[in-house]
Amino acid sequence: MRAREFIMKDAYSFHTDEASLQEGYRTMYDAYTRIFTRTGLVFRAVRADSGAIGGDVSQEFHVIADSGEDAIVFSDGDDYAANLEAAIALPPTVARPAPKEELEKVSTPGAKTIDDLSRFLKIEPSRCIKTLIVEGADDTVVALVIRGDHELNAVKAQKLPGVMSPLKMATAESVRKATGTEPGYIGVIGLRCKVYADHSALALADFVSGANEKDMHYTGTNWERDAPSPIAADIRNVVEGDPSPSGKGHLKTTRGIEVGHIFQLGQKYSTPMKASVLDEAGKDVTLYMGCYGIGVTRIVAAAIEQNHDEKGIIWPEPIAPYEVVLVPLNQHKSPRVREVADRLYAELTAAGIEVLYDDRDARPGVKFADAELIGIPHRLVVGERGLDAGKLEYRGRRDTESTEFPVDNAVEFIRSRMAR
């Protein structure tokens, strides 16, 4: 996806109030939806993190493909969809159980990872917690706690008060200074720094935690009884099966290739640039801005990633370089084949159909293989045997078998196939 050439359609809008910005943003959202619908691609518009560009609201347009660089999360109950970085993980609805186990320090030699620890203690990773030490915004460190089977969401975490942005893991020296131990054995008991815990980690009782001592962990750890309750936060990646933040259905995941991104920038840039105008009442107002981009060349690559097989490209018809590939067989030896092929090319072109005419002196197998590799949606074959029967041969790029039809009905036949 990262090619040397990158052509982008870029646009900005300027507004005198937030309501106008939202209206313009919606207009662009609708326009982008129509554009990507017309490409014939399967896509989703998802909530996204605005990143370095900034703004309070942004959405990405992703072409769905197994090779996609981004994880996309969507609800099976409604139209909620988000980039993994922006997807909300709801707190558990079930109350935390009461403690049942006594706190016990156990030896866990070499068990520095959750996988090592769960195998050693013969427990599920979801019964453990991971305590990560990151750099704070004011030369301090901050502890982030998540459940053992979850992953930290760096984008969410770096937005927490007191956490450095972009997120940066603390150095080994800072970790030892704050905890007295090395990474892999850090726990929540006795920590002397700000601690944030994901909602799912806060819902645990009798969990396993590092003992802030090499090769040692605590079992039967409980919040409040053994460690102060930390600050609750959503700091994990959602997982398939989580309840949808919309309240309808559950979350599923897929992969996507980003081909468009729209932003409500608000006054992030206009305020420092002192970009203002006089409104209808003659009052000086700071402009609200929107930003809208489409990766034009990325659409081509994304289309191929979504539409291909072992033989080559399968172009969606709206963006195919040609609609029909015309393949005459042995036309250099058969004046009749060449005459019919030339006539068909002229008729189809006159009818407004874009035709790739393969007039090479090459074997039929080579021409067929190249037509499948290039991926033109419709293939029309002219051969001596078919002409003897008054027929031409047609095959759609996704078809498994060819179809014969009368030679004098080519334009109508191709149009009927294109209309499907």
mmCIF file of N, CA, C and O in Angstrom, residues 26 37 65 82 90 108 127 170 260 265 294 302 375 388:
data_model
loop_
_atom_site.group_PDB
_atom_site.id
_atom_site.type_symbol
_atom_site.label_atom_id
_atom_site.label_comp_id
_atom_site.label_asym_id
_atom_site.label_seq_id
_atom_site.Cartn_x
_atom_site.Cartn_y
_atom_site.Cartn_z
ATOM 1 N N ARG A 26 -21.234 16.501 7.171
ATOM 2 C CA ARG A 26 -22.200 15.483 6.763
ATOM 3 C C ARG A 26 -22.344 15.442 5.245
ATOM 4 O O ARG A 26 -22.482 14.379 4.643
ATOM 5 N N THR A 37 -19.268 3.928 -3.112
ATOM 6 C CA THR A 37 -20.303 3.006 -3.583
ATOM 7 C C THR A 37 -20.193 2.830 -5.088
ATOM 8 O O THR A 37 -20.292 1.712 -5.611
ATOM 9 N N ALA A 65 -10.610 -5.893 3.211
ATOM 10 C CA ALA A 65 -9.709 -6.850 2.564
ATOM 11 C C ALA A 65 -8.911 -7.581 3.631
ATOM 12 O O ALA A 65 -8.505 -6.984 4.628
ATOM 13 N N ALA A 82 -15.895 1.205 13.870
ATOM 14 C CA ALA A 82 -14.788 2.053 14.310
ATOM 15 C C ALA A 82 -13.465 1.391 13.995
ATOM 16 O O ALA A 82 -13.368 0.161 13.893
ATOM 17 N N LEU A 90 -16.700 -1.229 26.570
ATOM 18 C CA LEU A 90 -17.594 -0.904 27.685
ATOM 19 C C LEU A 90 -17.174 -1.618 28.965
ATOM 20 O O LEU A 90 -16.633 -2.726 28.919
ATOM 21 N N THR A 108 7.729 -17.859 40.962
ATOM 22 C CA THR A 108 7.409 -18.074 39.536
ATOM 23 C C THR A 108 8.675 -17.872 38.709
ATOM 24 O O THR A 108 8.783 -16.908 37.949
ATOM 25 N N ARG A 127 -7.264 -14.438 34.264
ATOM 26 C CA ARG A 127 -7.226 -14.336 35.723
ATOM 27 C C ARG A 127 -5.976 -13.598 36.200
ATOM 28 O O ARG A 127 -5.756 -13.452 37.402
ATOM 29 N N ALA A 170 8.356 3.305 29.900
ATOM 30 C CA ALA A 170 9.406 3.797 30.791
ATOM 31 C C ALA A 170 10.687 2.997 30.590
ATOM 32 O O ALA A 170 10.667 1.820 30.220
ATOM 33 N N GLY A 260 -9.904 6.816 2.549
ATOM 34 C CA GLY A 260 -10.406 8.172 2.750
ATOM 35 C C GLY A 260 -10.482 8.492 4.225
ATOM 36 O O GLY A 260 -10.598 7.599 5.072
ATOM 37 N N LEU A 265 -12.062 19.617 12.188
ATOM 38 C CA LEU A 265 -10.894 20.197 12.856
ATOM 39 C C LEU A 265 -11.271 21.232 13.908
ATOM 40 O O LEU A 265 -10.458 21.551 14.781
ATOM 41 N N ILE A 294 -9.031 11.844 0.064
ATOM 42 C CA ILE A 294 -9.170 10.518 -0.554
ATOM 43 C C ILE A 294 -7.824 10.141 -1.158
ATOM 44 O O ILE A 294 -7.222 10.936 -1.891
ATOM 45 N N ALA A 302 -6.272 -1.014 -3.384
ATOM 46 C CA ALA A 302 -7.267 -1.634 -2.517
ATOM 47 C C ALA A 302 -8.249 -2.480 -3.319
ATOM 48 O O ALA A 302 -8.673 -3.549 -2.866
ATOM 49 N N GLY A 375 -7.522 -8.900 -15.699
ATOM 50 C CA GLY A 375 -8.768 -8.835 -14.949
ATOM 51 C C GLY A 375 -9.889 -8.033 -15.545
ATOM 52 O O GLY A 375 -10.780 -7.575 -14.823
ATOM 53 N N ASP A 388 -17.796 -20.722 -37.709
ATOM 54 C CA ASP A 388 -18.439 -21.742 -38.551
ATOM 55 C C ASP A 388 -19.859 -22.017 -38.075
ATOM 56 O O ASP A 388 -20.740 -22.349 -38.880
#
